[in-house]
Amino acid sequence: MCLAIPARIVELEGDRAVVDTMGNQFKAKTTLLPHTKLGDIVLVHAGFAIQVIEEEEAKKTWQLIAEIDEFSDTQNRVSG
Amino acid sequence: MLERIYKAQQLMDAACKTLGRQINIMEVCGTHTVAIFRNGIRTTLPKAIKLLSGPGCPVCVTDQGYIDIVLDLAQRDDCIIATYGDMIRVPGSNGSLETKRSAADVRVMLSSTDALQLAKDNPDKTVVFVAVGFETTAPATAVVIKEAAEEKRENFCILSGHKLVVPAMRALLAEKNDKIDAFLCPGHVSVIIGYGAFNEIVNDFSRPCVVAGFEPMQIIEGLAEICRQLSQGKAELKSIYTAAVTEEGNTTAQQLIAECFEPADGCWRGLGRIKKSTLKLKDKFSRFDALKRFNITETPVEDTTGCRCGEVLCGLIDPPQCALFGSACVPETPVGPCMVSSEGACAAWFKYGRKKQR
Ligand code: SF4
């Protein structure tokens, strides 16, 4: 459960942000990263941004997640 | 990419040759465990390299006594239990939150802030937040504790099950399993504590500590770096997860933890009591401590199920060596937490082929 997911900050008001990861948007807080800005890509864990990362790095993770989703989709199809 | 894999293989082979014995590398993080299985990394390693899944899944290391307290609180009709989804199926001495759900008010949260909001929305109930997790998750709890204090919120409290990774690694080496040659250190815990935090393991126990991210290539190169050190007879601290981990970590998060919590002795499943390995609320926030609010004393519970999670978490046995594995204990009806959590070693062994893995 220590996994953090990369997401882009698409709205920011005080420490309340809306972030986007692969088209899914959800709320997150930036309390632990006081200097983040709109447009930054952050690692989000349990509703909190914990680190800013480069887009390149985020893309690698997003790609991995997409592969896993496809993988479990195929598995579901096979078993279902 | 191929070149990198080739180089990693060379380093691993060299270590196997130089040491001429089994090399035990423990991955401390449950997310690593899953990534290693999912990508079939174990099957690509030289036979002499043995990967052990350590106490790195917060659900798996939560002891039964803690779950029993949560279950007791869930029986009260003046309480709402707010928990991360991971905890809901973990068995206590008598059932889990899931089996108690019909009689109790149990809500699954994605964030600590939702738990505090739940308290605001339900002023006539007390919300008990089941605060588990390592250093990655503890800051999220600290933030809401401070918020609750500022708002003078009376109907909110937490049951702290937060744990610290480094004291557990120390206890493992000192008391449980000195056959561990090196650690593949957790990526996202290190984002918070900084890779510098593992210096004491390197210095006091002479074991290589390498922080890696979660992509397959990062994991393979992390293992290769460990092998390079071992074959040269060295023990060094290194992070190859440079994209997210710094030496000092997230200092804002560390300060928040330090402001709200202090390290206390505490129980880990399988590892027993470890000195200064858990986080307890500081006195000035004690009114948010569920133990104090409901006057609960923690009593150690003896596990009588036959579950061998403790030995699994210490790297002493592989899950299939447990007699219950795959028979009485399967993901749908887990006996122990290592089978409940998707990051647990037993669940990973079960899901990703029991025979093919080593
Ligand atoms: S297989 Fe089940 S009972 Fe055995 S150690 Fe793993 S979780 Fe415990």
Coordinates of C-alpha atoms and ligand atoms in Angstrom, one line a residue:
Chain A
M1 CA 0.0 0.0 0.0
C2 CA 3.0 2.3 -0.1
L3 CA 2.6 2.8 -3.9
A4 CA 2.4 6.3 -5.1
I5 CA 0.9 7.1 -8.5
P6 CA 2.0 9.9 -10.8
A7 CA -0.6 12.5 -11.6
R8 CA -0.7 16.0 -13.1
I9 CA -2.0 18.9 -11.1
V10 CA -4.9 20.3 -13.1
E11 CA -6.4 22.6 -10.5
L12 CA -4.8 24.1 -7.4
E13 CA -6.3 26.3 -4.7
G14 CA -4.3 26.6 -1.5
D15 CA -3.2 23.0 -0.7
R16 CA -6.2 21.5 -2.4
A17 CA -5.6 20.1 -5.9
V18 CA -7.4 18.2 -8.5
V19 CA -5.0 15.8 -10.2
D20 CA -5.2 13.8 -13.4
T21 CA -3.8 10.3 -13.9
M22 CA -4.4 8.8 -17.3
G23 CA -7.6 10.7 -17.8
N24 CA -9.0 9.9 -14.3
Q25 CA -9.3 13.0 -12.1
F26 CA -9.4 13.0 -8.3
K27 CA -8.7 15.2 -5.3
A28 CA -5.4 15.4 -3.7
K29 CA -3.7 17.7 -1.2
T30 CA -0.3 19.4 -1.6
T31 CA 0.3 20.0 2.1
L32 CA 3.5 17.9 2.0
L33 CA 4.9 19.7 -1.1
P34 CA 4.4 23.4 -0.3
H35 CA 6.2 24.6 -3.5
T36 CA 4.2 22.7 -6.2
K37 CA 2.5 24.5 -9.0
L38 CA -0.3 24.0 -11.4
G39 CA 0.9 21.6 -14.2
D40 CA 3.4 19.8 -12.0
I41 CA 3.5 16.1 -12.1
V42 CA 3.5 14.6 -8.6
L43 CA 3.5 11.2 -7.0
V44 CA 0.3 10.8 -5.1
H45 CA -0.1 8.5 -2.1
A46 CA -3.3 8.2 0.0
G47 CA -4.6 11.5 -1.3
F48 CA -1.4 13.4 -0.7
A49 CA 1.3 14.6 -3.2
I50 CA 4.6 13.4 -1.9
Q51 CA 7.1 14.3 -4.6
V52 CA 7.4 16.2 -7.9
I53 CA 8.7 14.1 -10.8
E54 CA 9.6 14.7 -14.4
E55 CA 7.1 13.9 -17.2
E56 CA 9.5 11.3 -18.6
E57 CA 9.4 9.3 -15.4
A58 CA 5.6 9.6 -15.0
K59 CA 5.1 8.3 -18.6
K60 CA 7.1 5.2 -17.8
T61 CA 4.8 4.4 -14.8
W62 CA 1.6 5.3 -16.8
Q63 CA 2.7 2.9 -19.5
L64 CA 3.3 0.2 -16.9
I65 CA -0.1 0.7 -15.4
A66 CA -1.8 0.5 -18.8
E67 CA 0.0 -2.7 -19.5
I68 CA -1.1 -4.2 -16.3
D69 CA -4.7 -3.1 -16.9
E70 CA -4.6 -4.7 -20.4
F71 CA -3.1 -7.8 -18.9
S72 CA -5.8 -8.2 -16.3
D73 CA -8.4 -7.5 -18.9
T74 CA -7.2 -10.3 -21.0
Q75 CA -7.0 -12.5 -18.0
N76 CA -10.6 -11.6 -17.1
R77 CA -11.6 -12.5 -20.7
V78 CA -9.8 -15.8 -20.6
S79 CA -11.3 -16.8 -17.3
G80 CA -14.7 -15.2 -17.8
Chain B
M1 CA 17.9 -2.1 -22.9
L2 CA 19.3 -5.5 -23.9
E3 CA 22.8 -4.2 -23.1
R4 CA 21.6 -3.1 -19.7
I5 CA 20.1 -6.5 -19.0
Y6 CA 23.3 -8.2 -20.2
K7 CA 25.4 -6.1 -17.9
A8 CA 23.1 -6.8 -15.0
Q9 CA 23.4 -10.5 -15.7
Q10 CA 27.1 -10.4 -15.8
L11 CA 27.2 -8.7 -12.4
M12 CA 24.9 -11.3 -10.9
D13 CA 26.8 -14.2 -12.4
A14 CA 30.1 -12.8 -11.1
A15 CA 28.6 -12.5 -7.6
C16 CA 27.4 -16.1 -7.7
K17 CA 30.8 -17.3 -8.8
T18 CA 32.8 -15.2 -6.2
L19 CA 30.6 -16.1 -3.3
G20 CA 30.0 -19.7 -4.3
R21 CA 26.9 -20.0 -2.2
Q22 CA 23.3 -18.9 -2.0
I23 CA 22.8 -15.2 -2.0
N24 CA 19.9 -14.0 0.0
I25 CA 18.5 -10.6 -1.0
M26 CA 15.4 -9.3 0.8
E27 CA 13.0 -6.9 -0.9
V28 CA 11.5 -4.9 1.9
C29 CA 8.6 -3.4 0.0
G30 CA 5.4 -5.2 -0.9
T31 CA 5.1 -3.3 -4.1
H32 CA 8.5 -4.6 -5.1
T33 CA 7.3 -8.2 -4.2
V34 CA 4.3 -7.8 -6.6
A35 CA 6.4 -6.2 -9.4
I36 CA 9.0 -9.0 -9.1
F37 CA 6.4 -11.7 -9.4
R38 CA 4.3 -10.0 -12.1
N39 CA 7.3 -9.5 -14.3
G40 CA 8.7 -13.0 -13.7
I41 CA 12.0 -11.6 -12.4
R42 CA 12.6 -14.5 -10.1
T43 CA 12.7 -16.9 -13.1
T44 CA 15.4 -14.9 -14.9
L45 CA 17.8 -14.8 -12.0
P46 CA 20.8 -17.2 -11.5
K47 CA 19.7 -20.1 -9.3
A48 CA 22.0 -19.1 -6.5
I49 CA 20.2 -15.7 -6.0
K50 CA 17.3 -16.1 -3.6
L51 CA 14.8 -13.3 -3.2
L52 CA 13.1 -13.0 0.2
S53 CA 9.9 -11.0 0.7
G54 CA 10.4 -8.9 3.8
P55 CA 8.1 -7.2 6.3
G56 CA 7.2 -4.5 3.7
C57 CA 3.5 -4.7 3.5
P58 CA 1.8 -2.6 6.2
V59 CA -1.2 -4.9 6.3
C60 CA 0.9 -8.1 6.7
V61 CA 2.8 -6.8 9.7
T62 CA -0.2 -5.5 11.6
D63 CA -0.6 -7.8 14.5
Q64 CA -3.8 -9.6 15.5
G65 CA -4.1 -7.6 18.8
Y66 CA -4.5 -4.4 16.8
I67 CA -7.2 -5.9 14.5
D68 CA -9.0 -7.2 17.6
I69 CA -9.1 -3.7 19.0
V70 CA -10.5 -2.4 15.7
L71 CA -13.1 -5.2 15.7
D72 CA -14.1 -4.3 19.3
L73 CA -14.5 -0.6 18.4
A74 CA -16.6 -1.6 15.4
Q75 CA -19.1 -3.3 17.8
R76 CA -19.9 0.1 19.4
D77 CA -22.9 1.8 18.0
D78 CA -21.4 5.3 18.8
C79 CA -18.5 4.7 16.5
I80 CA -17.8 4.7 12.7
I81 CA -14.7 2.9 11.6
A82 CA -12.9 4.6 8.7
T83 CA -10.2 2.4 7.1
Y84 CA -8.1 2.0 4.0
G85 CA -9.5 -0.8 1.9
D86 CA -6.4 -2.9 2.4
M87 CA -7.4 -3.6 6.1
I88 CA -10.9 -4.7 5.6
R89 CA -10.3 -8.4 5.1
V90 CA -7.5 -9.0 7.6
P91 CA -8.6 -11.6 10.1
G92 CA -8.4 -10.9 13.8
S93 CA -9.0 -13.5 16.5
N94 CA -12.7 -13.6 15.6
G95 CA -13.6 -12.4 12.1
S96 CA -12.6 -9.4 10.1
L97 CA -14.1 -5.9 9.5
E98 CA -15.7 -7.4 6.4
T99 CA -17.5 -10.1 8.3
K100 CA -18.5 -7.6 10.9
R101 CA -19.7 -5.1 8.4
S102 CA -23.4 -5.9 8.6
A103 CA -23.5 -5.1 12.3
A104 CA -21.0 -2.3 12.3
D105 CA -20.5 1.0 10.5
V106 CA -17.3 0.5 8.5
R107 CA -16.4 2.9 5.7
V108 CA -13.5 2.5 3.3
M109 CA -11.4 5.6 2.7
L110 CA -8.9 6.5 0.1
S111 CA -7.4 9.3 2.2
S112 CA -7.2 10.4 5.8
T113 CA -8.8 13.7 4.8
D114 CA -12.0 11.7 3.9
A115 CA -12.0 10.3 7.4
L116 CA -11.9 13.7 9.0
Q117 CA -14.7 14.9 6.6
L118 CA -16.7 11.9 7.7
A119 CA -16.4 13.1 11.3
K120 CA -17.6 16.6 10.3
D121 CA -20.6 15.0 8.5
N122 CA -21.5 12.8 11.4
P123 CA -21.3 15.0 14.6
D124 CA -23.3 12.5 16.7
K125 CA -20.8 9.6 16.1
T126 CA -17.1 9.3 16.8
V127 CA -15.0 8.4 13.8
V128 CA -12.1 6.1 14.5
F129 CA -9.5 6.2 11.7
V130 CA -7.6 2.9 11.3
A131 CA -4.2 4.6 10.7
V132 CA -1.9 2.0 9.3
G133 CA 1.1 2.4 6.9
F134 CA 4.8 3.1 6.9
E135 CA 6.5 6.5 6.7
T136 CA 4.8 7.0 3.2
T137 CA 1.4 7.0 4.8
A138 CA 2.0 8.5 8.3
P139 CA 2.3 12.1 7.1
A140 CA -1.2 11.9 5.7
T141 CA -2.4 11.0 9.2
A142 CA -0.3 13.8 10.8
V143 CA -1.9 16.4 8.5
V144 CA -5.5 15.5 9.6
I145 CA -4.5 15.3 13.3
K146 CA -3.2 18.9 13.1
E147 CA -6.4 19.9 11.3
A148 CA -8.6 18.2 13.8
A149 CA -6.7 19.9 16.6
E150 CA -7.1 23.3 15.0
E151 CA -10.8 22.8 14.4
K152 CA -11.1 21.4 18.0
R153 CA -12.9 18.4 16.5
E154 CA -14.1 16.2 19.3
N155 CA -15.6 13.3 17.4
F156 CA -12.5 12.2 15.6
C157 CA -9.6 9.9 16.7
I158 CA -7.1 7.5 15.3
L159 CA -5.8 4.1 16.2
S160 CA -2.2 4.4 15.3
G161 CA -0.8 1.3 13.7
H162 CA 1.9 3.3 11.9
K163 CA 5.3 1.6 11.6
L164 CA 8.9 2.5 10.8
V165 CA 10.8 0.5 8.3
V166 CA 14.4 0.9 9.5
P167 CA 13.9 -0.4 13.1
A168 CA 12.3 -3.5 11.6
M169 CA 15.2 -4.1 9.3
R170 CA 17.5 -3.8 12.3
A171 CA 15.5 -6.2 14.4
L172 CA 15.4 -8.7 11.5
L173 CA 19.2 -8.8 11.1
A174 CA 19.9 -8.7 14.9
E175 CA 17.4 -11.3 16.0
K176 CA 15.6 -13.2 13.3
N177 CA 17.6 -13.9 10.2
D178 CA 21.3 -13.0 9.9
K179 CA 21.4 -14.9 6.6
I180 CA 20.1 -11.8 4.7
D181 CA 23.0 -10.6 2.6
A182 CA 21.5 -7.3 1.3
F183 CA 18.3 -5.3 1.1
L184 CA 16.5 -3.9 -1.9
C185 CA 15.1 -0.9 -0.2
P186 CA 11.6 0.5 -0.7
G187 CA 11.1 3.3 -3.3
H188 CA 8.2 5.3 -2.0
V189 CA 9.0 5.0 1.7
S190 CA 12.4 6.4 0.7
V191 CA 10.7 9.4 -1.0
I192 CA 9.7 10.5 2.5
I193 CA 12.6 9.3 4.7
G194 CA 15.4 9.8 2.1
Y195 CA 17.8 7.1 1.1
G196 CA 20.2 8.4 3.8
A197 CA 18.0 6.7 6.4
F198 CA 19.4 3.3 5.5
N199 CA 23.0 4.4 6.3
E200 CA 22.7 2.9 9.7
I201 CA 22.0 -0.6 8.3
V202 CA 25.0 -0.3 6.0
N203 CA 27.2 1.0 8.8
D204 CA 26.0 -1.2 11.7
F205 CA 25.4 -4.4 9.9
S206 CA 27.6 -4.2 6.7
R207 CA 24.8 -5.0 4.4
P208 CA 24.4 -3.4 1.0
C209 CA 21.3 -1.3 0.8
V210 CA 20.0 -0.2 -2.6
V211 CA 16.9 1.9 -3.2
A212 CA 15.1 1.1 -6.5
G213 CA 11.9 2.1 -8.2
F214 CA 9.2 -0.3 -9.4
E215 CA 9.9 -0.7 -13.1
P216 CA 11.3 -4.1 -14.0
M217 CA 14.6 -2.6 -15.2
Q218 CA 15.0 -0.7 -12.0
I219 CA 14.5 -3.8 -10.0
I220 CA 17.0 -5.8 -12.1
E221 CA 19.6 -3.1 -11.9
G222 CA 19.1 -2.7 -8.2
L223 CA 19.7 -6.4 -7.7
A224 CA 22.7 -6.2 -10.0
E225 CA 24.1 -3.3 -8.0
I226 CA 23.8 -5.4 -4.8
C227 CA 25.6 -8.2 -6.6
R228 CA 28.4 -5.9 -7.7
Q229 CA 28.9 -4.8 -4.0
L230 CA 28.7 -8.4 -2.7
S231 CA 31.3 -9.7 -5.1
Q232 CA 33.6 -6.9 -4.3
G233 CA 33.1 -7.6 -0.6
K234 CA 31.6 -4.2 -0.1
A235 CA 28.5 -2.9 1.7
E236 CA 27.3 0.5 0.4
L237 CA 24.3 2.7 0.3
K238 CA 23.0 3.5 -3.1
S239 CA 19.8 4.8 -4.7
I240 CA 19.1 4.1 -8.3
Y241 CA 15.6 5.6 -8.1
T242 CA 17.0 9.1 -8.7
A243 CA 13.8 10.3 -10.4
A244 CA 12.0 10.5 -7.0
V245 CA 14.3 9.8 -4.1
T246 CA 16.7 12.2 -2.6
E247 CA 19.2 11.7 0.2
E248 CA 17.3 13.8 2.7
G249 CA 13.7 12.9 1.6
N250 CA 10.6 15.0 2.0
T251 CA 11.5 17.2 5.0
T252 CA 8.1 18.8 5.2
A253 CA 6.6 15.3 5.7
Q254 CA 9.3 14.3 8.2
Q255 CA 8.6 17.5 10.3
L256 CA 4.9 16.7 10.3
I257 CA 5.5 13.2 11.5
A258 CA 7.9 14.5 14.2
E259 CA 5.4 17.2 15.3
C260 CA 2.5 14.7 15.8
F261 CA 4.1 11.4 16.7
E262 CA 7.0 9.9 18.7
P263 CA 8.6 6.5 18.2
A264 CA 7.3 3.9 20.6
D265 CA 8.0 0.2 21.1
G266 CA 5.4 -1.9 19.3
C267 CA 4.2 -5.3 18.1
W268 CA 4.8 -6.5 14.5
R269 CA 3.2 -9.7 13.2
G270 CA 5.9 -12.3 13.2
L271 CA 8.6 -10.1 14.4
G272 CA 7.2 -9.5 17.9
R273 CA 7.9 -6.4 19.9
I274 CA 10.5 -4.1 18.3
K275 CA 12.0 -1.1 20.1
K276 CA 11.0 2.3 18.8
S277 CA 9.4 0.9 15.7
T278 CA 5.9 2.3 15.8
L279 CA 4.5 5.8 15.9
K280 CA 2.4 6.9 18.9
L281 CA 0.6 10.2 19.1
K282 CA 2.4 12.8 21.2
D283 CA 0.9 13.8 24.5
K284 CA -0.4 17.1 23.2
F285 CA -2.5 15.2 20.7
S286 CA -3.5 12.4 23.1
R287 CA -7.2 13.4 22.9
F288 CA -7.1 12.0 19.4
D289 CA -5.7 8.7 20.5
A290 CA -8.4 6.0 20.3
L291 CA -6.6 3.9 22.9
K292 CA -6.8 6.7 25.5
R293 CA -10.3 7.9 24.5
F294 CA -11.8 4.4 24.9
N295 CA -9.5 3.4 27.7
I296 CA -8.1 0.4 25.8
T297 CA -5.0 -1.5 26.9
E298 CA -3.2 -3.5 24.2
T299 CA -2.8 -7.1 25.1
P300 CA -0.6 -9.4 23.0
V301 CA -2.7 -12.1 21.2
E302 CA -1.4 -15.5 20.5
D303 CA -2.0 -16.7 17.0
T304 CA -3.5 -20.2 17.1
T305 CA -4.4 -20.6 13.4
G306 CA -1.2 -22.3 12.3
C307 CA -0.4 -19.3 10.0
R308 CA 3.3 -19.0 9.5
C309 CA 3.3 -15.4 8.2
G310 CA 5.9 -14.5 10.8
E311 CA 8.5 -16.8 9.3
V312 CA 7.5 -15.7 5.8
L313 CA 8.0 -12.1 6.7
C314 CA 11.4 -12.8 8.2
G315 CA 12.5 -14.6 5.0
L316 CA 12.8 -17.9 6.9
I317 CA 10.4 -19.9 4.8
D318 CA 8.7 -19.5 1.4
P319 CA 4.9 -19.5 1.5
P320 CA 4.4 -23.0 0.1
Q321 CA 6.2 -24.3 3.1
C322 CA 3.2 -23.3 5.2
A323 CA 0.8 -26.3 5.5
L324 CA -2.2 -24.1 5.0
F325 CA -1.0 -22.5 1.8
G326 CA -3.3 -23.2 -1.1
S327 CA -5.5 -25.5 0.9
A328 CA -7.1 -23.8 4.0
C329 CA -5.5 -20.5 3.1
V330 CA -6.4 -19.0 -0.3
P331 CA -7.0 -15.3 -1.3
E332 CA -10.8 -15.8 -1.0
T333 CA -10.6 -17.3 2.5
P334 CA -7.3 -16.0 3.9
V335 CA -6.0 -17.3 7.2
G336 CA -3.2 -14.8 7.5
P337 CA -2.6 -11.3 6.4
C338 CA 0.1 -12.3 3.9
M339 CA -2.7 -13.9 1.9
V340 CA -5.1 -11.0 2.3
S341 CA -3.1 -8.2 1.0
S342 CA -2.4 -8.2 -2.7
E343 CA 1.1 -7.1 -1.8
G344 CA 1.5 -10.0 0.6
A345 CA 4.1 -12.7 -0.2
C346 CA 1.6 -15.5 0.1
A347 CA -0.9 -13.9 -2.2
A348 CA 1.8 -13.1 -4.7
W349 CA 3.1 -16.7 -4.7
F350 CA -0.5 -18.0 -5.0
K351 CA -1.4 -15.7 -7.9
Y352 CA 1.7 -15.9 -10.0
G353 CA 2.2 -19.6 -10.2
R354 CA 3.5 -21.7 -7.3
K355 CA 5.7 -24.0 -9.2
K356 CA 7.4 -21.7 -11.6
Q357 CA 8.8 -19.4 -9.0
R358 CA 11.9 -19.9 -6.8
Ligands
SF4_1 S1 -0.3 -19.3 3.5 FE1 -1.8 -18.3 4.7 S2 -1.6 -19.3 6.7 FE2 0.2 -19.8 5.6 S3 1.7 -18.2 6.2 FE3 0.7 -17.5 4.3 S4 -1.1 -16.2 5.1 FE4 -0.3 -17.5 6.8

